[in-house]
Short mmCIF file of N, CA and C in Angstrom, two decimals:
data_model
loop_
_atom_site.label_atom_id
_atom_site.label_comp_id
_atom_site.label_asym_id
_atom_site.label_seq_id
_atom_site.Cartn_x
_atom_site.Cartn_y
_atom_site.Cartn_z
N SER A 197 -29.94 -142.99 54.14
CA SER A 197 -30.38 -144.47 54.21
C SER A 197 -29.20 -145.33 53.44
N TYR A 198 -28.86 -146.22 54.02
CA TYR A 198 -27.80 -147.39 53.38
C TYR A 198 -28.26 -148.76 54.22
N TYR A 199 -27.63 -149.75 53.43
CA TYR A 199 -27.68 -151.03 53.72
C TYR A 199 -26.13 -151.53 54.54
N ASP A 200 -26.22 -152.59 55.35
CA ASP A 200 -25.21 -153.35 55.79
C ASP A 200 -24.59 -154.03 54.62
N GLU A 201 -23.24 -154.44 54.65
CA GLU A 201 -22.38 -155.27 54.09
C GLU A 201 -23.08 -156.36 53.06
N THR A 202 -24.01 -156.93 53.90
CA THR A 202 -24.70 -157.97 53.05
C THR A 202 -25.82 -157.57 52.32
N ARG A 203 -26.10 -156.62 52.16
CA ARG A 203 -27.42 -155.53 51.84
C ARG A 203 -28.82 -156.52 52.39
N SER A 204 -28.71 -157.28 53.51
CA SER A 204 -29.81 -157.54 54.15
C SER A 204 -30.75 -156.78 54.68
N THR A 205 -29.70 -155.83 55.70
CA THR A 205 -30.55 -154.85 56.65
C THR A 205 -30.37 -153.51 55.87
N SER A 206 -31.57 -152.90 56.27
CA SER A 206 -31.80 -151.32 55.80
C SER A 206 -31.44 -150.52 57.07
N TYR A 207 -30.65 -149.58 57.06
CA TYR A 207 -30.82 -148.33 58.10
C TYR A 207 -31.08 -146.99 57.36
N SER A 208 -31.35 -146.04 58.47
CA SER A 208 -31.91 -144.63 58.09
C SER A 208 -31.81 -144.05 58.85
N ASP A 209 -31.12 -142.57 58.97
CA ASP A 209 -30.87 -141.73 59.84
C ASP A 209 -31.10 -140.49 59.34
N THR A 210 -31.13 -139.39 60.01
CA THR A 210 -31.61 -138.18 59.70
C THR A 210 -30.60 -137.02 60.66
N LYS A 211 -29.97 -136.23 59.55
CA LYS A 211 -29.16 -135.31 60.33
C LYS A 211 -29.33 -133.84 59.74
N GLU A 212 -29.12 -133.12 60.76
CA GLU A 212 -29.44 -131.60 59.98
C GLU A 212 -27.94 -130.82 59.99
N ILE A 213 -27.76 -129.96 59.19
CA ILE A 213 -26.46 -129.20 58.91
C ILE A 213 -27.04 -127.82 58.79
N GLY A 214 -26.31 -126.62 59.20
CA GLY A 214 -26.63 -125.73 58.96
C GLY A 214 -25.35 -124.48 58.49
N ALA A 215 -25.29 -123.61 57.80
CA ALA A 215 -24.37 -122.75 57.27
C ALA A 215 -24.98 -121.10 57.48
N SER A 216 -23.80 -120.25 58.12
CA SER A 216 -24.35 -119.24 58.05
C SER A 216 -24.36 -118.30 56.72
N VAL A 217 -25.01 -117.68 56.04
CA VAL A 217 -24.54 -117.20 54.84
C VAL A 217 -24.59 -115.48 55.14
N SER A 218 -23.37 -115.41 54.56
CA SER A 218 -22.99 -114.05 54.92
C SER A 218 -21.86 -113.83 53.81
N GLY A 219 -21.79 -112.72 53.63
CA GLY A 219 -20.91 -112.18 52.57
C GLY A 219 -19.28 -111.64 53.30
N ASN A 220 -18.60 -111.05 52.23
CA ASN A 220 -17.15 -110.36 52.74
C ASN A 220 -17.15 -108.97 52.88
N TYR A 221 -16.01 -108.52 53.57
CA TYR A 221 -15.92 -106.92 53.70
C TYR A 221 -14.58 -106.79 53.04
N ASN A 222 -14.68 -105.45 52.64
CA ASN A 222 -13.27 -105.24 51.75
C ASN A 222 -13.32 -103.83 51.99
N PHE A 223 -12.79 -102.82 53.08
CA PHE A 223 -12.82 -101.65 53.23
C PHE A 223 -11.62 -100.94 52.55
N VAL A 224 -11.60 -99.92 51.94
CA VAL A 224 -10.53 -99.43 51.26
C VAL A 224 -10.54 -97.91 51.82
N THR A 225 -9.82 -97.34 52.15
CA THR A 225 -9.33 -96.19 52.91
C THR A 225 -8.48 -95.46 52.17
N THR A 226 -8.85 -94.17 52.06
CA THR A 226 -7.75 -93.14 50.97
C THR A 226 -8.13 -91.59 51.40
N VAL A 227 -7.00 -91.08 51.36
CA VAL A 227 -6.92 -89.68 51.64
C VAL A 227 -7.49 -88.95 50.30
N ASP A 228 -8.95 -88.36 50.55
CA ASP A 228 -9.66 -87.98 48.96
C ASP A 228 -9.03 -86.29 48.85
N SER A 229 -8.74 -85.71 49.91
CA SER A 229 -7.95 -84.49 49.93
C SER A 229 -7.70 -83.89 51.04
N GLN A 230 -6.74 -82.89 51.02
CA GLN A 230 -6.04 -82.23 52.24
C GLN A 230 -5.61 -81.08 51.99
N ASP A 231 -5.24 -80.02 52.97
CA ASP A 231 -4.86 -79.06 52.94
C ASP A 231 -3.10 -79.21 52.95
N ILE A 232 -2.58 -78.05 52.53
CA ILE A 232 -1.47 -78.19 52.50
C ILE A 232 -0.60 -77.66 53.62
N ILE A 233 -0.17 -78.60 54.29
CA ILE A 233 0.28 -78.28 55.79
C ILE A 233 1.66 -78.56 55.95
N THR A 234 2.56 -77.72 56.84
CA THR A 234 3.99 -78.17 57.27
C THR A 234 4.01 -78.02 58.98
N SER A 235 4.83 -78.21 59.19
CA SER A 235 5.45 -78.64 60.55
C SER A 235 4.84 -77.11 61.30
N GLU A 236 3.97 -77.57 62.36
CA GLU A 236 3.78 -76.69 63.54
C GLU A 236 2.49 -75.58 62.80
N THR A 237 1.72 -76.32 61.68
CA THR A 237 0.48 -75.65 61.38
C THR A 237 -0.73 -76.37 61.29
N THR A 238 -1.87 -76.04 60.92
CA THR A 238 -3.11 -76.58 61.26
C THR A 238 -3.66 -76.73 59.84
N GLY A 239 -4.78 -77.58 59.59
CA GLY A 239 -5.44 -77.78 58.49
C GLY A 239 -6.26 -78.96 58.61
N SER A 240 -6.91 -79.45 57.23
CA SER A 240 -7.90 -80.52 57.25
C SER A 240 -7.58 -81.60 56.16
N VAL A 241 -8.37 -82.77 56.71
CA VAL A 241 -8.05 -83.74 55.53
C VAL A 241 -9.30 -84.41 55.39
N THR A 242 -9.64 -84.84 54.18
CA THR A 242 -10.86 -85.55 53.98
C THR A 242 -10.42 -87.01 53.67
N ILE A 243 -11.08 -87.89 54.70
CA ILE A 243 -10.84 -89.40 54.34
C ILE A 243 -12.28 -89.90 53.79
N LYS A 244 -11.69 -91.11 52.75
CA LYS A 244 -12.86 -91.59 52.28
C LYS A 244 -13.02 -93.04 52.70
N ILE A 245 -13.86 -93.56 52.89
CA ILE A 245 -14.03 -95.39 53.19
C ILE A 245 -15.14 -95.86 52.36
N ALA A 246 -14.39 -96.93 51.60
CA ALA A 246 -15.25 -97.43 50.67
C ALA A 246 -15.53 -98.64 51.09
N ASN A 247 -16.61 -99.37 50.79
CA ASN A 247 -16.83 -100.82 51.20
C ASN A 247 -17.11 -101.77 49.81
N ALA A 248 -15.81 -102.16 49.65
CA ALA A 248 -15.71 -102.81 48.22
C ALA A 248 -16.13 -104.51 48.53
N GLY A 249 -16.46 -104.79 49.54
CA GLY A 249 -17.08 -106.13 49.69
C GLY A 249 -18.43 -106.25 49.29
N ASN A 250 -19.26 -107.53 49.53
CA ASN A 250 -20.55 -107.69 48.84
C ASN A 250 -21.59 -107.68 50.11
N GLN A 251 -20.95 -107.14 51.44
CA GLN A 251 -22.27 -107.13 52.52
C GLN A 251 -21.98 -105.97 53.06
N GLU A 252 -23.32 -105.57 53.41
CA GLU A 252 -23.54 -104.22 54.24
C GLU A 252 -22.91 -104.32 55.67
N ALA A 253 -21.90 -103.21 55.73
CA ALA A 253 -21.46 -103.31 57.32
C ALA A 253 -22.44 -102.25 57.99
N LEU A 254 -23.00 -102.68 59.28
CA LEU A 254 -23.71 -102.15 60.23
C LEU A 254 -22.99 -101.25 61.25
N HIS A 255 -23.75 -100.22 61.51
CA HIS A 255 -22.96 -99.60 62.91
C HIS A 255 -21.58 -99.26 62.57
N LEU A 256 -21.08 -99.06 61.60
CA LEU A 256 -19.70 -98.70 61.22
C LEU A 256 -19.29 -97.46 62.27
N ILE A 257 -18.36 -97.77 62.93
CA ILE A 257 -17.51 -96.55 63.76
C ILE A 257 -16.02 -96.09 63.10
N ILE A 258 -15.77 -95.28 63.10
CA ILE A 258 -14.35 -95.07 62.85
C ILE A 258 -13.84 -94.29 64.11
N ASN A 259 -12.63 -95.05 64.42
CA ASN A 259 -11.96 -94.19 65.90
C ASN A 259 -10.42 -94.20 65.05
N VAL A 260 -9.88 -92.95 65.42
CA VAL A 260 -8.32 -92.19 64.78
C VAL A 260 -7.79 -92.59 65.92
N ILE A 261 -6.73 -93.24 65.75
CA ILE A 261 -5.62 -93.80 66.79
C ILE A 261 -4.75 -92.89 66.95
N LYS A 262 -4.49 -92.53 68.18
CA LYS A 262 -3.68 -91.39 68.50
C LYS A 262 -2.32 -91.46 67.94
N SER A 263 -2.06 -90.27 67.48
CA SER A 263 -0.80 -90.13 66.50
C SER A 263 0.25 -89.25 67.26
N ASP A 264 1.52 -89.40 67.34
CA ASP A 264 2.68 -88.90 67.71
C ASP A 264 2.96 -87.47 66.97
N ASN A 265 2.62 -87.64 65.82
CA ASN A 265 2.93 -86.26 64.81
C ASN A 265 1.41 -85.46 64.79
N PHE A 266 0.68 -85.95 65.13
CA PHE A 266 -0.72 -85.08 64.77
C PHE A 266 -1.61 -84.95 65.93
N ASP A 267 -2.04 -83.95 66.14
CA ASP A 267 -3.47 -83.84 67.07
C ASP A 267 -4.52 -83.80 65.95
N ILE A 268 -5.58 -84.72 66.08
CA ILE A 268 -6.59 -85.06 65.34
C ILE A 268 -8.09 -84.84 65.97
N ASN A 269 -8.96 -84.33 65.34
CA ASN A 269 -10.29 -84.07 65.89
C ASN A 269 -11.32 -84.35 64.68
N PRO A 270 -12.22 -84.76 64.58
CA PRO A 270 -12.48 -85.66 65.67
C PRO A 270 -12.18 -86.89 66.13
N THR A 271 -11.92 -87.65 67.10
CA THR A 271 -11.23 -88.93 67.19
C THR A 271 -12.17 -90.39 67.28
N THR A 272 -13.45 -89.87 66.97
CA THR A 272 -14.55 -90.89 66.90
C THR A 272 -15.56 -90.36 65.75
N ILE A 273 -15.91 -91.04 64.76
CA ILE A 273 -16.87 -90.72 63.97
C ILE A 273 -17.95 -91.64 63.58
N TYR A 274 -18.96 -91.54 63.96
CA TYR A 274 -19.93 -92.45 63.49
C TYR A 274 -20.65 -92.26 61.96
N VAL A 275 -20.42 -93.51 61.37
CA VAL A 275 -20.75 -93.51 59.95
C VAL A 275 -21.97 -93.95 59.91
N GLY A 276 -22.44 -95.27 60.59
CA GLY A 276 -23.76 -95.89 60.47
C GLY A 276 -23.66 -96.96 59.61
N ASN A 277 -24.84 -97.31 58.92
CA ASN A 277 -24.39 -98.42 57.94
C ASN A 277 -24.10 -97.89 56.54
N LEU A 278 -23.03 -98.97 56.12
CA LEU A 278 -22.26 -98.56 54.75
C LEU A 278 -22.60 -100.00 53.87
N LYS A 279 -23.48 -99.39 52.50
CA LYS A 279 -23.73 -100.79 51.78
C LYS A 279 -22.57 -101.11 51.05
N SER A 280 -22.53 -102.37 50.40
CA SER A 280 -21.79 -102.84 49.53
C SER A 280 -21.68 -101.86 48.14
N ASP A 281 -20.43 -101.77 47.84
CA ASP A 281 -20.12 -100.76 46.76
C ASP A 281 -20.75 -99.18 47.03
N ASP A 282 -20.34 -99.00 48.17
CA ASP A 282 -20.82 -97.40 48.72
C ASP A 282 -19.81 -97.07 49.38
N TYR A 283 -19.46 -95.62 49.63
CA TYR A 283 -18.66 -94.98 50.53
C TYR A 283 -19.09 -93.93 51.06
N ASP A 284 -18.23 -93.48 52.07
CA ASP A 284 -18.47 -92.18 52.96
C ASP A 284 -17.17 -91.58 52.97
N SER A 285 -17.48 -90.24 53.01
CA SER A 285 -16.40 -89.22 53.28
C SER A 285 -16.29 -88.30 54.74
N GLU A 286 -15.32 -88.38 55.29
CA GLU A 286 -15.30 -87.57 56.72
C GLU A 286 -14.47 -86.53 56.64
N LYS A 287 -14.34 -85.48 56.93
CA LYS A 287 -13.39 -84.55 57.43
C LYS A 287 -12.84 -84.31 58.67
N LEU A 288 -11.51 -84.48 58.87
CA LEU A 288 -10.57 -84.34 60.12
C LEU A 288 -9.98 -83.02 60.15
N SER A 289 -9.95 -82.44 61.30
CA SER A 289 -8.96 -81.36 61.45
C SER A 289 -7.92 -81.99 62.22
N LEU A 290 -6.84 -81.43 61.53
CA LEU A 290 -5.39 -81.93 62.38
C LEU A 290 -4.51 -80.51 62.37
N LYS A 291 -3.68 -80.78 63.55
CA LYS A 291 -2.45 -79.81 63.69
C LYS A 291 -1.24 -80.70 63.91
N VAL A 292 -0.30 -80.19 63.11
CA VAL A 292 0.73 -80.98 62.74
C VAL A 292 1.89 -80.55 63.75
N GLY A 293 2.60 -81.50 64.23
CA GLY A 293 3.73 -81.41 65.26
C GLY A 293 5.17 -81.14 64.58
N SER A 294 6.14 -80.86 65.40
CA SER A 294 7.18 -80.45 64.77
C SER A 294 7.70 -81.61 64.03
N ILE A 295 7.65 -81.64 62.92
CA ILE A 295 7.92 -82.85 62.26
C ILE A 295 8.74 -82.46 60.87
N ASP A 296 9.57 -83.38 60.03
CA ASP A 296 10.08 -82.64 58.85
C ASP A 296 8.99 -83.23 57.70
N PRO A 297 9.38 -82.83 56.61
CA PRO A 297 8.51 -83.05 55.65
C PRO A 297 8.43 -84.63 55.17
N GLY A 298 7.44 -85.12 54.74
CA GLY A 298 7.34 -86.40 54.23
C GLY A 298 5.86 -86.91 54.47
N LEU A 299 5.68 -88.06 54.30
CA LEU A 299 4.45 -89.03 54.08
C LEU A 299 4.37 -89.59 55.67
N TYR A 300 3.28 -89.37 56.41
CA TYR A 300 3.21 -90.10 57.55
C TYR A 300 1.81 -90.56 57.86
N PRO A 301 1.81 -91.96 58.37
CA PRO A 301 0.76 -92.71 58.38
C PRO A 301 -0.31 -92.39 59.73
N ILE A 302 -1.65 -92.49 59.35
CA ILE A 302 -2.43 -92.34 60.46
C ILE A 302 -3.15 -93.63 60.44
N ASN A 303 -3.40 -94.19 61.63
CA ASN A 303 -4.38 -95.64 61.63
C ASN A 303 -5.84 -95.14 62.01
N LEU A 304 -6.43 -95.78 61.43
CA LEU A 304 -8.04 -95.59 61.54
C LEU A 304 -8.28 -97.11 61.87
N GLN A 305 -9.11 -97.33 63.14
CA GLN A 305 -9.82 -98.65 63.60
C GLN A 305 -11.03 -98.45 63.06
N ILE A 306 -11.64 -99.31 62.50
CA ILE A 306 -12.97 -99.69 61.82
C ILE A 306 -13.95 -100.82 62.72
N ASN A 307 -14.61 -100.11 63.32
CA ASN A 307 -15.69 -101.13 63.83
C ASN A 307 -16.80 -101.27 63.09
N TYR A 308 -17.34 -102.35 63.08
CA TYR A 308 -18.60 -102.59 62.54
C TYR A 308 -19.30 -103.89 62.88
N GLU A 309 -20.40 -103.99 62.55
CA GLU A 309 -21.46 -105.19 62.50
C GLU A 309 -21.82 -106.22 61.45
N ASP A 310 -22.15 -107.49 61.29
CA ASP A 310 -22.65 -107.99 60.26
C ASP A 310 -24.26 -108.19 60.55
N SER A 311 -24.72 -108.65 59.58
CA SER A 311 -26.16 -108.87 59.71
C SER A 311 -26.72 -109.81 61.19
N PHE A 312 -25.94 -110.43 61.32
CA PHE A 312 -25.97 -111.42 62.53
C PHE A 312 -25.77 -110.85 63.94
N GLY A 313 -25.30 -109.57 64.22
CA GLY A 313 -24.98 -109.01 65.11
C GLY A 313 -23.68 -109.28 65.48
N LYS A 314 -22.81 -110.09 64.82
CA LYS A 314 -21.37 -110.44 65.10
C LYS A 314 -20.63 -109.04 64.75
N SER A 315 -19.57 -108.45 65.75
CA SER A 315 -18.83 -107.52 65.66
C SER A 315 -17.52 -107.61 65.13
N TYR A 316 -16.81 -106.64 64.31
CA TYR A 316 -15.60 -107.03 63.50
C TYR A 316 -14.74 -105.56 64.08
N SER A 317 -13.54 -105.74 63.77
CA SER A 317 -12.65 -104.65 64.07
C SER A 317 -11.30 -104.93 63.16
N GLU A 318 -10.92 -103.55 62.64
CA GLU A 318 -9.86 -103.80 61.65
C GLU A 318 -9.27 -102.37 61.65
N ILE A 319 -7.65 -102.59 61.43
CA ILE A 319 -7.13 -101.15 61.22
C ILE A 319 -6.72 -100.76 60.09
N GLN A 320 -6.94 -99.69 59.67
CA GLN A 320 -6.81 -99.33 57.94
C GLN A 320 -5.74 -98.16 58.22
N PRO A 321 -4.71 -98.02 57.60
CA PRO A 321 -3.78 -96.93 57.72
C PRO A 321 -4.07 -96.02 56.58
N VAL A 322 -3.81 -94.55 56.38
CA VAL A 322 -3.70 -93.78 55.46
C VAL A 322 -2.61 -92.84 55.70
N SER A 323 -2.07 -92.42 54.43
CA SER A 323 -0.77 -91.41 54.78
C SER A 323 -1.41 -89.94 54.43
N ILE A 324 -0.69 -89.14 55.27
CA ILE A 324 -0.78 -87.44 55.16
C ILE A 324 0.49 -87.44 54.68
N LYS A 325 0.60 -86.17 53.77
CA LYS A 325 1.48 -85.71 53.28
C LYS A 325 1.80 -84.11 53.96
N VAL A 326 3.16 -84.18 54.62
CA VAL A 326 3.50 -82.97 55.35
C VAL A 326 4.39 -82.22 54.37
N TYR A 327 4.11 -81.23 54.03
CA TYR A 327 5.05 -80.40 52.73
C TYR A 327 6.13 -79.39 53.80
N SER A 328 7.19 -79.22 52.85
CA SER A 328 8.04 -78.11 53.14
C SER A 328 7.91 -77.12 53.58
N LYS A 329 8.59 -76.14 54.07
CA LYS A 329 8.14 -74.62 54.53
C LYS A 329 8.23 -73.83 53.17
N THR A 330 8.85 -74.26 52.38
CA THR A 330 8.93 -73.54 50.91
C THR A 330 7.66 -73.78 50.12
N GLU A 331 7.22 -75.26 50.05
CA GLU A 331 5.87 -75.41 49.54
C GLU A 331 4.60 -75.03 50.09
N TYR A 332 4.51 -74.90 51.27
CA TYR A 332 3.85 -74.07 52.13
C TYR A 332 3.35 -72.67 51.97
N SER A 333 4.85 -72.27 51.79
CA SER A 333 4.89 -70.37 51.76
C SER A 333 4.34 -70.04 50.21
N LEU A 334 4.52 -71.28 49.16
CA LEU A 334 4.01 -70.84 47.96
C LEU A 334 2.28 -70.96 47.66
N ALA A 335 2.32 -72.06 48.58
CA ALA A 335 0.36 -72.36 48.74
C ALA A 335 -0.13 -71.32 49.31
N HIS A 336 0.62 -70.88 50.60
CA HIS A 336 -0.03 -69.51 51.34
C HIS A 336 0.61 -68.33 51.38
N PRO A 337 0.74 -67.46 50.08
CA PRO A 337 1.44 -66.32 50.10
C PRO A 337 0.76 -65.32 51.13
N PRO A 338 1.67 -64.40 51.82
CA PRO A 338 1.48 -63.33 52.71
C PRO A 338 0.30 -62.46 52.29
N GLN A 339 -0.84 -62.28 53.20
CA GLN A 339 -1.88 -61.51 52.68
C GLN A 339 -1.49 -60.19 52.79
N THR A 340 -2.03 -59.08 51.87
CA THR A 340 -1.70 -57.86 52.07
C THR A 340 -2.59 -57.12 52.91
N PRO A 341 -2.45 -56.62 53.80
CA PRO A 341 -3.46 -55.99 54.77
C PRO A 341 -4.33 -55.02 54.29
N PHE A 342 -5.60 -55.12 54.79
CA PHE A 342 -6.83 -54.70 53.89
C PHE A 342 -6.52 -52.88 54.02
N ALA A 343 -5.72 -52.45 55.37
CA ALA A 343 -5.95 -51.09 55.68
C ALA A 343 -4.77 -50.43 54.60
N ILE A 344 -3.52 -51.46 54.38
CA ILE A 344 -2.62 -50.83 53.44
C ILE A 344 -3.08 -50.57 51.86
N VAL A 345 -4.01 -51.59 51.32
CA VAL A 345 -4.72 -51.53 50.31
C VAL A 345 -5.55 -50.20 49.96
N VAL A 346 -6.33 -49.83 51.09
CA VAL A 346 -7.24 -48.87 51.03
C VAL A 346 -6.44 -47.75 51.19
N PHE A 347 -5.16 -47.64 51.89
CA PHE A 347 -4.37 -46.50 52.14
C PHE A 347 -3.84 -45.88 50.50
N VAL A 348 -3.12 -46.97 50.02
CA VAL A 348 -2.63 -46.96 48.69
C VAL A 348 -3.80 -46.39 47.56
N ILE A 349 -5.16 -47.01 47.76
CA ILE A 349 -5.95 -46.51 46.71
C ILE A 349 -6.52 -45.19 47.02
N ILE A 350 -6.65 -44.58 48.50
CA ILE A 350 -7.02 -43.03 48.60
C ILE A 350 -5.92 -42.26 48.72
N LEU A 351 -4.69 -42.63 48.07
CA LEU A 351 -3.23 -42.02 48.12
C LEU A 351 -3.23 -41.72 46.49
N ILE A 352 -3.53 -42.88 45.74
CA ILE A 352 -3.79 -42.46 44.30
C ILE A 352 -4.96 -41.69 44.11
N ILE A 353 -6.00 -41.77 44.74
CA ILE A 353 -6.89 -40.82 44.29
C ILE A 353 -6.62 -39.40 44.44
N ALA A 354 -5.86 -39.00 45.34
CA ALA A 354 -5.55 -37.80 46.14
C ALA A 354 -4.45 -37.23 45.07
N PHE A 355 -3.75 -37.99 44.35
CA PHE A 355 -2.64 -37.45 43.70
C PHE A 355 -3.56 -37.22 42.12
N PHE A 356 -4.15 -37.89 41.65
CA PHE A 356 -5.29 -37.75 40.52
C PHE A 356 -5.89 -36.52 40.72
N ILE A 357 -6.57 -35.99 41.81
CA ILE A 357 -7.44 -34.96 41.98
C ILE A 357 -6.34 -33.73 42.19
N ALA A 358 -5.21 -33.92 42.84
CA ALA A 358 -4.03 -32.74 42.92
C ALA A 358 -3.38 -32.51 41.67
N TYR A 359 -3.21 -33.39 40.87
CA TYR A 359 -3.17 -33.20 39.34
C TYR A 359 -4.16 -32.56 38.36
N LYS A 360 -5.10 -32.82 38.58
CA LYS A 360 -6.31 -31.83 37.77
C LYS A 360 -6.45 -30.91 38.12
N LYS A 361 -6.53 -30.36 39.54
CA LYS A 361 -6.74 -29.18 39.97
C LYS A 361 -5.56 -28.18 40.12
N GLY A 362 -4.10 -28.79 39.72
CA GLY A 362 -2.92 -27.95 39.31
C GLY A 362 -1.81 -27.89 40.43
N TYR A 363 -2.33 -28.57 41.68
CA TYR A 363 -1.98 -28.29 42.95
C TYR A 363 -0.47 -28.90 42.71
N LEU A 364 -0.26 -30.14 41.98
CA LEU A 364 1.08 -30.80 41.72
C LEU A 364 1.96 -29.62 41.12
N ASN A 365 1.91 -29.18 40.23
CA ASN A 365 2.63 -28.29 39.36
C ASN A 365 2.88 -26.95 40.11
N LYS A 366 2.11 -26.44 41.17
CA LYS A 366 2.55 -25.48 42.29
C LYS A 366 3.38 -26.13 43.52
N LEU A 367 3.14 -27.42 43.56
CA LEU A 367 3.85 -28.27 44.71
C LEU A 367 5.45 -28.27 43.93
N PHE A 368 5.38 -28.47 42.77
CA PHE A 368 6.90 -28.92 42.18
C PHE A 368 7.53 -27.07 41.93
N ILE A 369 6.51 -26.46 41.67
CA ILE A 369 7.41 -24.98 41.32
C ILE A 369 7.75 -24.50 42.68
N LEU A 370 7.30 -24.90 43.82
CA LEU A 370 7.85 -24.47 45.21
C LEU A 370 8.92 -25.16 45.66
N MET A 371 8.78 -26.44 45.44
CA MET A 371 10.15 -27.34 45.72
C MET A 371 11.28 -26.79 44.93
N ASN A 372 11.10 -26.52 43.74
CA ASN A 372 12.11 -26.11 42.68
C ASN A 372 12.80 -24.97 43.35
N GLU A 373 12.02 -23.78 43.66
CA GLU A 373 12.60 -22.48 44.31
C GLU A 373 13.01 -22.88 45.53
N TYR A 374 12.63 -23.75 46.39
CA TYR A 374 13.22 -23.89 47.74
C TYR A 374 14.55 -24.51 47.52
N ALA A 375 14.74 -25.42 46.32
CA ALA A 375 16.06 -25.96 46.34
C ALA A 375 17.16 -25.04 45.63
N ARG A 376 16.64 -23.91 45.13
CA ARG A 376 17.63 -23.03 44.98
C ARG A 376 18.24 -22.20 45.97
N ILE A 377 17.52 -22.15 47.04
CA ILE A 377 18.06 -21.16 48.27
C ILE A 377 18.66 -21.83 48.82
#
């Protein structure tokens, strides 16, 4: 309501305004853990995505953007709804290409909807560490084949039995006599 300049005539009008009530989204993606990997090896990495915003993200999907350095599986992960101040961890298998040691980015496309059905998409990078061949060797020592371990144990037992029965003394006497001839 208002009056004209002379304050003699009164006017009145009704207007409506509206506003969408919505929060914000703030996704934090990190590498939670990873295997020690080097060029031309395979391993896994666990990615953690946290919703640090104050709005629940609905129908959240993570798409791994193709990388020249890694062959990654799965490439699409359905997370579902991710509440505010909550997180989800997802494990990815990866095969490393022929690359030098260092940190390499992997880009994750995050697609989600708000509570009004509006779709959003953003790219979040994470870094994967590729170790040197030396670091990889220290973390993955060569395994002793099971058959060799069993053979050594049987050989030790056989020598112990031969010693107890006196066969080793007779063997050494024969070898001594043969050496004199």
